[in-house]
mmCIF file of C-alpha atoms in Angstrom:
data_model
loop_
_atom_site.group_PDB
_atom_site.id
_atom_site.type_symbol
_atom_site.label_atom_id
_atom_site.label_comp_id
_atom_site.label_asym_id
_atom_site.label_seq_id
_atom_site.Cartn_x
_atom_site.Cartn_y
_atom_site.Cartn_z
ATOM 1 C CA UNK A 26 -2.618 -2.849 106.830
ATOM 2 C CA UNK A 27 -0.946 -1.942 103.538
ATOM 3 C CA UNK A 28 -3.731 -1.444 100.711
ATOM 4 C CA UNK A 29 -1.810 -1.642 96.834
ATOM 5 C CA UNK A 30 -2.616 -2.161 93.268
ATOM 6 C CA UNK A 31 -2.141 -5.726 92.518
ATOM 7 C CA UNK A 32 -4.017 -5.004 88.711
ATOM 8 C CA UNK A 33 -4.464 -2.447 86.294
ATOM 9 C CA UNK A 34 -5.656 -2.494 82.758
ATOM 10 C CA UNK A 35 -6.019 0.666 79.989
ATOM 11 C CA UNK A 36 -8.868 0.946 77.332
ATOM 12 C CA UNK A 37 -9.040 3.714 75.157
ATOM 13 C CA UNK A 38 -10.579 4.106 71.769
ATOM 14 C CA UNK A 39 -8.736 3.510 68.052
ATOM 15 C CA UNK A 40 -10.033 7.031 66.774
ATOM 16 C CA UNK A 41 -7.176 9.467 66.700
ATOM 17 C CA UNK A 42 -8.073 13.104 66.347
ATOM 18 C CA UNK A 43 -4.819 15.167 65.946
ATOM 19 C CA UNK A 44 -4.003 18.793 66.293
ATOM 20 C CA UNK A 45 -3.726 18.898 62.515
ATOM 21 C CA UNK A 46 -7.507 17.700 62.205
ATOM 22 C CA UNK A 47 -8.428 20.534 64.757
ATOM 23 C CA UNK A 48 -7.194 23.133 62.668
ATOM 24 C CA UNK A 49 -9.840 22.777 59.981
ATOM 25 C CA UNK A 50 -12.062 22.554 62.727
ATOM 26 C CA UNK A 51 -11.844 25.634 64.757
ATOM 27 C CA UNK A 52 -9.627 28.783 64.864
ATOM 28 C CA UNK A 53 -6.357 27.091 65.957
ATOM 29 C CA UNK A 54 -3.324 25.316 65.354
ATOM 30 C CA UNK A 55 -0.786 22.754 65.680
ATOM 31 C CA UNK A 56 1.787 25.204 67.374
ATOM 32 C CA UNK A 57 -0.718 27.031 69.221
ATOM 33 C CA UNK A 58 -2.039 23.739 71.071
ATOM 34 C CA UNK A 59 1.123 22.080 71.625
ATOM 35 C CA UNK A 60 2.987 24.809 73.136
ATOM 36 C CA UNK A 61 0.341 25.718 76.124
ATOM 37 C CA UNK A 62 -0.880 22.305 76.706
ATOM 38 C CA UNK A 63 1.408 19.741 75.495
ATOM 39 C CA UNK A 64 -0.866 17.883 73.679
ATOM 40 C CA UNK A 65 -0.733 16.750 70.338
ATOM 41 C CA UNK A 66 -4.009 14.125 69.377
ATOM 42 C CA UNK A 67 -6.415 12.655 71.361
ATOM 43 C CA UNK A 68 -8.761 9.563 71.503
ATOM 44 C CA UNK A 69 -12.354 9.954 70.447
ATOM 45 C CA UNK A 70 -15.128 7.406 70.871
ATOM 46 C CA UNK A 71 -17.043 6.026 67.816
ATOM 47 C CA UNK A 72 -21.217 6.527 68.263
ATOM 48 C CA UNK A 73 -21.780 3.487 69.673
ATOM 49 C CA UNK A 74 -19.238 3.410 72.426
ATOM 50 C CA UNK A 75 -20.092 4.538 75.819
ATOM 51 C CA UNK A 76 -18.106 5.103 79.080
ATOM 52 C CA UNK A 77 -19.163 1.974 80.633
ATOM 53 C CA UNK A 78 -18.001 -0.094 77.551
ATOM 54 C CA UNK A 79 -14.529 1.434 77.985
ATOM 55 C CA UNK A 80 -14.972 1.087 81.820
ATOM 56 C CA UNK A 81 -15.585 -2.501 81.588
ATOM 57 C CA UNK A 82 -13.137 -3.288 78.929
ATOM 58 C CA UNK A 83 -10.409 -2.150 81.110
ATOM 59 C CA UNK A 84 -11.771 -3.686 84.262
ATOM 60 C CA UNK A 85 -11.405 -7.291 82.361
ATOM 61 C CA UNK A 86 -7.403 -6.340 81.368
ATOM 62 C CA UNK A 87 -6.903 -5.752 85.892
ATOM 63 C CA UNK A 88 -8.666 -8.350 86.756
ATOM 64 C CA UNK A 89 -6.210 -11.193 84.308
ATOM 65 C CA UNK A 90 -3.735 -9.174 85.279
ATOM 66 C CA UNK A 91 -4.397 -9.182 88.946
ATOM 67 C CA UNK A 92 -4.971 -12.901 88.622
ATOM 68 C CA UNK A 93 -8.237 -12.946 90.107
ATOM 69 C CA UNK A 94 -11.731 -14.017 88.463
ATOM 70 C CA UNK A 95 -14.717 -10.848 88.528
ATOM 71 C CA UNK A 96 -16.852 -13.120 91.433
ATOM 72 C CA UNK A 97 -13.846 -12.165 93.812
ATOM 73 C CA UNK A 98 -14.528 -8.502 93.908
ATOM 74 C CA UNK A 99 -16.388 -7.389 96.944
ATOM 75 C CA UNK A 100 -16.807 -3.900 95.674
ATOM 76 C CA UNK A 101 -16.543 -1.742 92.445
ATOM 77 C CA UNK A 102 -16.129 2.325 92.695
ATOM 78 C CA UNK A 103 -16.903 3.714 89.614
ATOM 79 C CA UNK A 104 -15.638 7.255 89.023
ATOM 80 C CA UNK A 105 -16.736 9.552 86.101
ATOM 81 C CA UNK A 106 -17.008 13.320 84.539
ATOM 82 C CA UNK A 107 -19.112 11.735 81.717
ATOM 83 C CA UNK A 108 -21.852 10.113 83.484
ATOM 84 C CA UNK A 109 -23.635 7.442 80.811
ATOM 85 C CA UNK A 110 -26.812 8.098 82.660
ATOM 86 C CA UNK A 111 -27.881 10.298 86.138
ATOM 87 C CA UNK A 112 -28.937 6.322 87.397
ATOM 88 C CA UNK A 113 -28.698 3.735 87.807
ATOM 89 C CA UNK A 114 -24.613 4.237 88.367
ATOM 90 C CA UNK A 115 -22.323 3.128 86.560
ATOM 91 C CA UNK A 116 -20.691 0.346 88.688
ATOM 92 C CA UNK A 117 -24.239 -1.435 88.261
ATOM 93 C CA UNK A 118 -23.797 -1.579 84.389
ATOM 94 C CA UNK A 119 -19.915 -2.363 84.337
ATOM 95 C CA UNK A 120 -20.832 -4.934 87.448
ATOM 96 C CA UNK A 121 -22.876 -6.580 84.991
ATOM 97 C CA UNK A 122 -21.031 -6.232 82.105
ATOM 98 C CA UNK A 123 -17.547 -7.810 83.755
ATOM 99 C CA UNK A 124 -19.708 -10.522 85.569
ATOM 100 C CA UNK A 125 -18.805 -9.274 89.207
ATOM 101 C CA UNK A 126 -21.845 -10.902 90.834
ATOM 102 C CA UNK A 127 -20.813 -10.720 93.852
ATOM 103 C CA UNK A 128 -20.079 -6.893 94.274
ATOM 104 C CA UNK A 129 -21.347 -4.207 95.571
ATOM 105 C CA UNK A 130 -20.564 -1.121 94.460
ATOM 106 C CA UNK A 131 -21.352 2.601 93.436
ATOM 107 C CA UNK A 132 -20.229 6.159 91.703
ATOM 108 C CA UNK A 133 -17.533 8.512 93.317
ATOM 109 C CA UNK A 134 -17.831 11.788 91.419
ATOM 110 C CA UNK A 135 -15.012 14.397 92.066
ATOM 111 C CA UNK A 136 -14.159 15.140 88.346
ATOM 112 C CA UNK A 137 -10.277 14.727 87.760
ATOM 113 C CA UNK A 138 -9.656 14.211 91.203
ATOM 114 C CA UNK A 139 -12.165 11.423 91.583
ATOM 115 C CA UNK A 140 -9.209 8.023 90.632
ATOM 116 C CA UNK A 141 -7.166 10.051 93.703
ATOM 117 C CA UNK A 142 -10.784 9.881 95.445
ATOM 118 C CA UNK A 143 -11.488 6.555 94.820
ATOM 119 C CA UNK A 144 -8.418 4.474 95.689
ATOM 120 C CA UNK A 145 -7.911 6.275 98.879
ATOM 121 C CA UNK A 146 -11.805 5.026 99.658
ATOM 122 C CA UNK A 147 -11.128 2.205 98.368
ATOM 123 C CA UNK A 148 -8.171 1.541 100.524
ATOM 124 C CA UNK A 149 -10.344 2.405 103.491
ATOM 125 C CA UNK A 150 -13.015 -0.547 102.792
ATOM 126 C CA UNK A 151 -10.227 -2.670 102.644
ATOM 127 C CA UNK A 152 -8.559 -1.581 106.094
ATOM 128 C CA UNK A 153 -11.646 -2.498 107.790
ATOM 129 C CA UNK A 154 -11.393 -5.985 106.964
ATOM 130 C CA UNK A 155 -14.824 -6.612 105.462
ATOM 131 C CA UNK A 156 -13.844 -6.686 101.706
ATOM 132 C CA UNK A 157 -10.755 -7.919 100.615
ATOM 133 C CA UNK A 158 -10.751 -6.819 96.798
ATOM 134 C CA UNK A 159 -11.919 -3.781 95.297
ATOM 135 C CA UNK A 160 -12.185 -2.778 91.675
ATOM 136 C CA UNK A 161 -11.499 0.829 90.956
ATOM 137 C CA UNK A 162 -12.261 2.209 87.370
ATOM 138 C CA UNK A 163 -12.198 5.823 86.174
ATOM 139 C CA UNK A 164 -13.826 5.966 82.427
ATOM 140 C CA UNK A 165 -14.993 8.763 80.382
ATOM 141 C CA UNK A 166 -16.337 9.946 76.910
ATOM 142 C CA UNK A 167 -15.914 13.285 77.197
ATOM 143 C CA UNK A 168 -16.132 14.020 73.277
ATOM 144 C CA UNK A 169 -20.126 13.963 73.730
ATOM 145 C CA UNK A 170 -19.562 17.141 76.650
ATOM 146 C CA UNK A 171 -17.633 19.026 74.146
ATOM 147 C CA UNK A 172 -18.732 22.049 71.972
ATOM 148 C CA UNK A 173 -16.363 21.527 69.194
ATOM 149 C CA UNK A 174 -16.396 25.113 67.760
ATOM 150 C CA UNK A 175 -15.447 26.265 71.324
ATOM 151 C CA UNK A 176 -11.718 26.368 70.724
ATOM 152 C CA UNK A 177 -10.576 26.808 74.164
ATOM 153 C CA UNK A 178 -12.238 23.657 75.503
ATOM 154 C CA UNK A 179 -11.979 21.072 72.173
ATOM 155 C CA UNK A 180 -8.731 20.939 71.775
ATOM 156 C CA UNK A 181 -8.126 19.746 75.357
ATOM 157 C CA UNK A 182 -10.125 16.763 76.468
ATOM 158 C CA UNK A 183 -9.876 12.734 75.106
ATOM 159 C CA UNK A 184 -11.536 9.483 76.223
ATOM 160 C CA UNK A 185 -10.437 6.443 77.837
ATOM 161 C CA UNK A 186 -10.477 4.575 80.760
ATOM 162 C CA UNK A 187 -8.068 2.927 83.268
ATOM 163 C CA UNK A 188 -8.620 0.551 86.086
ATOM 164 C CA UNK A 189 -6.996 -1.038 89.107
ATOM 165 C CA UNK A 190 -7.641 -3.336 91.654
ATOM 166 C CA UNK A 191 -6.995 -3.123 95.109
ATOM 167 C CA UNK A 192 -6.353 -5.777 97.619
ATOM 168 C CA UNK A 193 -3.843 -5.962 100.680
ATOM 169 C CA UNK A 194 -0.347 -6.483 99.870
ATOM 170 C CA UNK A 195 1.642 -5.997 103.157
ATOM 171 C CA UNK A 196 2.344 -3.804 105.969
ATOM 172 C CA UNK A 197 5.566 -2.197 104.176
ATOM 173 C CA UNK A 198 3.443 -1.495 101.060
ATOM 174 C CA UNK A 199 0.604 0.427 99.520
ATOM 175 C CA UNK A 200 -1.317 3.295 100.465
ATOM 176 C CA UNK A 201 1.041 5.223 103.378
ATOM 177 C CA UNK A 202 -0.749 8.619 102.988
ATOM 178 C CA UNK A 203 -3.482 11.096 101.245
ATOM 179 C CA UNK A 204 -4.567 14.471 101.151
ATOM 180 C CA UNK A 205 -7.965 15.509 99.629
ATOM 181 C CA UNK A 206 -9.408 19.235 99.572
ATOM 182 C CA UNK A 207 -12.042 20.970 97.919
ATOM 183 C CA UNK A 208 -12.982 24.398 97.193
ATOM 184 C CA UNK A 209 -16.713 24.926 96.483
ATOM 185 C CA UNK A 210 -16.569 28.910 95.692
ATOM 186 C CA UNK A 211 -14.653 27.664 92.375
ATOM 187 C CA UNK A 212 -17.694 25.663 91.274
ATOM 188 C CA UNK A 213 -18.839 27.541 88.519
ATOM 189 C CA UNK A 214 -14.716 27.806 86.977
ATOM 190 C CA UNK A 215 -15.317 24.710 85.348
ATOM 191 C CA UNK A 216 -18.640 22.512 85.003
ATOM 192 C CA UNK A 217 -21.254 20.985 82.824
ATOM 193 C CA UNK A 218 -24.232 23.100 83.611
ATOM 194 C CA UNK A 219 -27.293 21.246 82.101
ATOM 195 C CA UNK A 220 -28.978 17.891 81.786
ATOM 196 C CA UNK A 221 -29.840 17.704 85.413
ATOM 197 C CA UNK A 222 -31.633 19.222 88.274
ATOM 198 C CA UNK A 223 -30.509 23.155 87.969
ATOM 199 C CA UNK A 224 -31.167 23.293 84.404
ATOM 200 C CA UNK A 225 -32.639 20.234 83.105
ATOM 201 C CA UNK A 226 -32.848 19.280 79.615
ATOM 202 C CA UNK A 227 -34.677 22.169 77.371
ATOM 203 C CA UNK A 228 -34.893 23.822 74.205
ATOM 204 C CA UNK A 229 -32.835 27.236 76.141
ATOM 205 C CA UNK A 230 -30.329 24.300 77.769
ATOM 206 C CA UNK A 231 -29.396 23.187 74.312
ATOM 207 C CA UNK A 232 -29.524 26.847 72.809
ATOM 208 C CA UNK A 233 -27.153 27.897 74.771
ATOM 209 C CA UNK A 234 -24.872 24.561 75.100
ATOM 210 C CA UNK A 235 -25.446 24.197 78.918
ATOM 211 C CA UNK A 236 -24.905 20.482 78.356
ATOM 212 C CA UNK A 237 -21.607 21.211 77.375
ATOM 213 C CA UNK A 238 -17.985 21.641 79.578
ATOM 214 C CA UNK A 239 -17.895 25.524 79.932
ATOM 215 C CA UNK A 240 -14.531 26.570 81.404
ATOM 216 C CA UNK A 241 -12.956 30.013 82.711
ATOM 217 C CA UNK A 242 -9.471 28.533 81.535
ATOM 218 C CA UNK A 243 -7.366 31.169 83.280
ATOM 219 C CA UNK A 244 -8.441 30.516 86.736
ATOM 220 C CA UNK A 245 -8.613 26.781 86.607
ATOM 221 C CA UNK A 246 -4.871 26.988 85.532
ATOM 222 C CA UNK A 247 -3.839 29.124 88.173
ATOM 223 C CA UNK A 248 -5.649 27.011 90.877
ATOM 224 C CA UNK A 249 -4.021 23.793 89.084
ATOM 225 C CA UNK A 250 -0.404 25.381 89.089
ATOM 226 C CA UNK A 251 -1.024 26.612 92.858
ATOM 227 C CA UNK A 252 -2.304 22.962 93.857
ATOM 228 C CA UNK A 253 -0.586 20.259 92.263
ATOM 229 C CA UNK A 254 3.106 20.578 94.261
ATOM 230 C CA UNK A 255 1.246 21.592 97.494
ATOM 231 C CA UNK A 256 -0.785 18.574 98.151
ATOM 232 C CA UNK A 257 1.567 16.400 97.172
ATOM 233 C CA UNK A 258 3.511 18.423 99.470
ATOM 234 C CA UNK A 259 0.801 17.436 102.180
ATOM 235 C CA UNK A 260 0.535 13.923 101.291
ATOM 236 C CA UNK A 261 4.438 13.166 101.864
ATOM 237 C CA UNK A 262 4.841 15.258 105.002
ATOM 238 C CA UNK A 263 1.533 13.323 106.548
ATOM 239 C CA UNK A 264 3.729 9.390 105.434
ATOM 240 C CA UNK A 265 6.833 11.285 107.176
ATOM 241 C CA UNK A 266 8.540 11.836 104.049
ATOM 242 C CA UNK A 267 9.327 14.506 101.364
ATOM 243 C CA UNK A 268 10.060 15.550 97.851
ATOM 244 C CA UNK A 269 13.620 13.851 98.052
ATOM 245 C CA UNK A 270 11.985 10.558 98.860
ATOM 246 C CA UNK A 271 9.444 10.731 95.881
ATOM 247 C CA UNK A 272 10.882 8.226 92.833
ATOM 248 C CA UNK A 273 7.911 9.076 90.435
ATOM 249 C CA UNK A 274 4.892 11.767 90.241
ATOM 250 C CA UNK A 275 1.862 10.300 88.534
ATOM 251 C CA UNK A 276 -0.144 13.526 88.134
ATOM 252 C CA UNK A 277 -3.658 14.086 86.461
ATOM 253 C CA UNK A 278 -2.687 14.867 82.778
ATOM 254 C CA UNK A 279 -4.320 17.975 82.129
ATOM 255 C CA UNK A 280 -1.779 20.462 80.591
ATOM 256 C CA UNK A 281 2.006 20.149 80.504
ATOM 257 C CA UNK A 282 2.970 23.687 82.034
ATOM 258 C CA UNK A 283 0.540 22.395 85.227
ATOM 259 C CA UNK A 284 2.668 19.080 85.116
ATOM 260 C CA UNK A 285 5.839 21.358 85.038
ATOM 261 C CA UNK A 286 5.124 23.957 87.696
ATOM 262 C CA UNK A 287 4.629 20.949 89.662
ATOM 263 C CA UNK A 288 7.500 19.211 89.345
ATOM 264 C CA UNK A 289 9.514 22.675 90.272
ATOM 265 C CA UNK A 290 7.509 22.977 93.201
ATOM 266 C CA UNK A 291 8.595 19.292 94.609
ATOM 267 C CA UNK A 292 12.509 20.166 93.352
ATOM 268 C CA UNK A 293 11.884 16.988 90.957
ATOM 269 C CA UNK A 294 13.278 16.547 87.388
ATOM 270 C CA UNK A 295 10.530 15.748 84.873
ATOM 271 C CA UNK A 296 12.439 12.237 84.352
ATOM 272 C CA UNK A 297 10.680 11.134 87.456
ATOM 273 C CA UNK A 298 7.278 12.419 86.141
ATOM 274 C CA UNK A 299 4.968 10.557 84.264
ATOM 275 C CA UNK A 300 3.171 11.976 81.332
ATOM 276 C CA UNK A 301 1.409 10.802 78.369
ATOM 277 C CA UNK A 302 -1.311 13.843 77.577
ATOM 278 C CA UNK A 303 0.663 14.382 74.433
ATOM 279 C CA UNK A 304 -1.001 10.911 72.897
ATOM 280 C CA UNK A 305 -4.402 11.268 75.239
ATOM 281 C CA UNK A 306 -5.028 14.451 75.909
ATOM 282 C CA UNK A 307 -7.280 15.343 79.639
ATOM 283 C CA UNK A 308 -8.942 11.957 80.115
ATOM 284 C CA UNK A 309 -10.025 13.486 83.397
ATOM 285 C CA UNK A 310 -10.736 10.534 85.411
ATOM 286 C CA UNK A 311 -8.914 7.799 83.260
ATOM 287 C CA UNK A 312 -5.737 10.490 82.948
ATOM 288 C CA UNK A 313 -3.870 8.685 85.885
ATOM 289 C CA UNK A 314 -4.410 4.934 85.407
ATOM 290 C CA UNK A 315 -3.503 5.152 81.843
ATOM 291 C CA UNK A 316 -0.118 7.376 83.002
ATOM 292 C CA UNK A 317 0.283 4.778 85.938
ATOM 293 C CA UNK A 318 -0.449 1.607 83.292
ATOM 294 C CA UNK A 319 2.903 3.020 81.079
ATOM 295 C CA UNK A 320 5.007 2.912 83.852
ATOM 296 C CA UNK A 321 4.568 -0.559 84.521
ATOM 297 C CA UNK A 322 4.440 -1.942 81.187
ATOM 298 C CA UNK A 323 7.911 -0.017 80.562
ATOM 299 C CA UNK A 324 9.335 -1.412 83.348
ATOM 300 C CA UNK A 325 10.036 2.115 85.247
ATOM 301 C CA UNK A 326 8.073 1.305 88.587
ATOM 302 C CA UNK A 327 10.709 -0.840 90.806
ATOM 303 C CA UNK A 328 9.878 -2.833 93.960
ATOM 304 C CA UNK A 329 9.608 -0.252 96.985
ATOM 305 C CA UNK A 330 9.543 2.673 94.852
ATOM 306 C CA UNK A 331 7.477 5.882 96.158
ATOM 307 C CA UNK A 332 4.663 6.835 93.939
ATOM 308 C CA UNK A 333 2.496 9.838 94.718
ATOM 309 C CA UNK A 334 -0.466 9.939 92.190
ATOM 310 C CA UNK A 335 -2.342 13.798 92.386
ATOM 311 C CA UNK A 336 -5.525 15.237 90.672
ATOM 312 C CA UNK A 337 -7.374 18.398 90.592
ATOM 313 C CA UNK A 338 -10.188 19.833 88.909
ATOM 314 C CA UNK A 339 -13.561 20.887 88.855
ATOM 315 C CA UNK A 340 -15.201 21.414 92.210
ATOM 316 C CA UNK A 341 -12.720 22.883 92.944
ATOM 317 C CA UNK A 342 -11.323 19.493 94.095
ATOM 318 C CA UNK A 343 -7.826 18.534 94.407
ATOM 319 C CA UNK A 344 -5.915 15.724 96.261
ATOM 320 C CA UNK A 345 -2.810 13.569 96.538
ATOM 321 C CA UNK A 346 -2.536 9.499 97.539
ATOM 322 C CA UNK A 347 1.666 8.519 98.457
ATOM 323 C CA UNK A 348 2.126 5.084 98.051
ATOM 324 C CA UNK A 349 4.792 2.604 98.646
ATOM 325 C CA UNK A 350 4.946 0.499 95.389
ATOM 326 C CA UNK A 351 4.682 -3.231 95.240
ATOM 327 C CA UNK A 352 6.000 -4.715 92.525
ATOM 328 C CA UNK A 353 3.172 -7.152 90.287
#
């Protein structure tokens, strides 16, 4: 059975915060951010806004464009590296928000790999014929998980959110392949150490920013630029194909020399890559959809195109999902 994307909607805040702002900020600049990452403003949430606001928002923009009313969705997969609470999860509030009442539905955490995560389980449900639609959403705010006098991590991450949904679109279409891996002995390369169970919330927690995203920059890169061709890699070989077959690489938007490496690994010009992080910045989970959403809207993606969307991140997780594109 042949599991697509028949939907897909963006939300992302109006708040701009450019390089140019950073620079009275912290200890950096324009040039300095733009050459080793690629990115040149971000979007930042207003007080008020939380990730299942976003989350929902772009839920409602899939759902008209899938054509489809919220009761039809048998189950929502909610995936997040800003959680708005430890529980309930965060499909509950967006199920209730969007008026799915007929959903089920829960919260697939694998950082920047979890939209890659969450289609390819999504796909699954699907394939054994007792749902037939599924709403996917990756959201964050990961502004409130950022130490902004920590130059090294501020200057990378956005929010915004991006959703799809899922429902069978034939045999020659959809979901041909995946790949998913994980790495535990990395887990302390990149994490959000307090605010739950290992170090809940305290006066040392806050003293010493636990609750914020504390990163060892160097390795993550490495692993990312090791990673990001391989699985993909993987994922093609496993849907009998390769590199040469590939008409566009939807990769986690995290830092353009990652996105680069990768596209020299798979022999592919960056013409056949899609990448926004210059406008967005890492959205983590959202960084996909909202690179996937572009495509469409400009046209790019063509009827039986192959599409091979890949994350990786904290955990460390990484993983690839090959798809045979139908056209919406």
């Amino acid at each position: 059975m042949g599991v697509g994307i028949i939907g897909i909607g963006t939300a992302v805040p109006s708040r701009v915060l450019t390089n140019f702002e950073l620079e009275k900020m912290v200890d950096t600049s324009d040039e300095w951010i733009t050459t080793r990452t690629g990115i040149k403003e971000r979007r930042i949430a207003d007080n008020k806004t939380t990730p299942s606001d976003l989350g929902a928002e772009a839920a409602l923009k899939a759902i008209e464009m899938a054509k489809i009313s919220p009761e039809e969705i048998d189950l929502i997969i909610v995936t997040s590296a800003s959680l708005e609470m430890v529980f309930p999860s965060m499909a509950a509030i967006i199920q209730n928000k969007i008026g799915a009442k007929n959903a089920g539905g829960f919260d697939l955490l694998s950082a920047c790999t979890g939209f890659v995560s969450s289609v390819i389980t999504g796909a699954q449900f699907i394939r054994t014929g007792d749902v037939k639609t599924v709403l996917v959403i990756g959201t964050e705010v990961l502004s409130r998980f950022i130490d902004w006098e920590d130059r090294n991590t501020c200057v990378l991450f956005g929010d915004g959110a991006g959703a799809v949904i899922l429902r069978e679109v034939g045999d020659n279409y959809g979901l041909l392949s995946w790949s998913l891996h994980l790495d535990g002995s990395g887990a302390d390369l990149l994490a959000i150490p307090g605010g739950c169970a290992k170090y809940p919330c305290s006066e040392e927690v806050l003293k010493n920013k636990l609750h914020y995203i504390k990163m060892n920059g160097r390795e993550v890169f490495k692993f990312s630029v090791r990673v990001i061709g391989e699985v993909t890699e993987e994922a093609l070989s496993k849907a009998g194909l390769s590199s040469k077959d590939l008409n566009w690489l939807v990769p986690h938007q995290a830092n353009i020399r990652i996105i680069e490496a990768g596209a020299e690994r798979l022999g592919i010009p960056l013409d056949k890559v899609a990448i926004n992080l210059q406008k967005y910045g890492n959205t983590s989970t959202a960084s996909i959809p909202l690179a996937l959403e572009e495509l469409i809207k400009e046209k790019k993606l063509k009827d039986g195109d192959i599409v091979a969307l890949v994350g990786f991140g904290a955990g460390l997780s990484w993983g690839s999902a090959v798809m045979r594109w139908k056209e919406i």
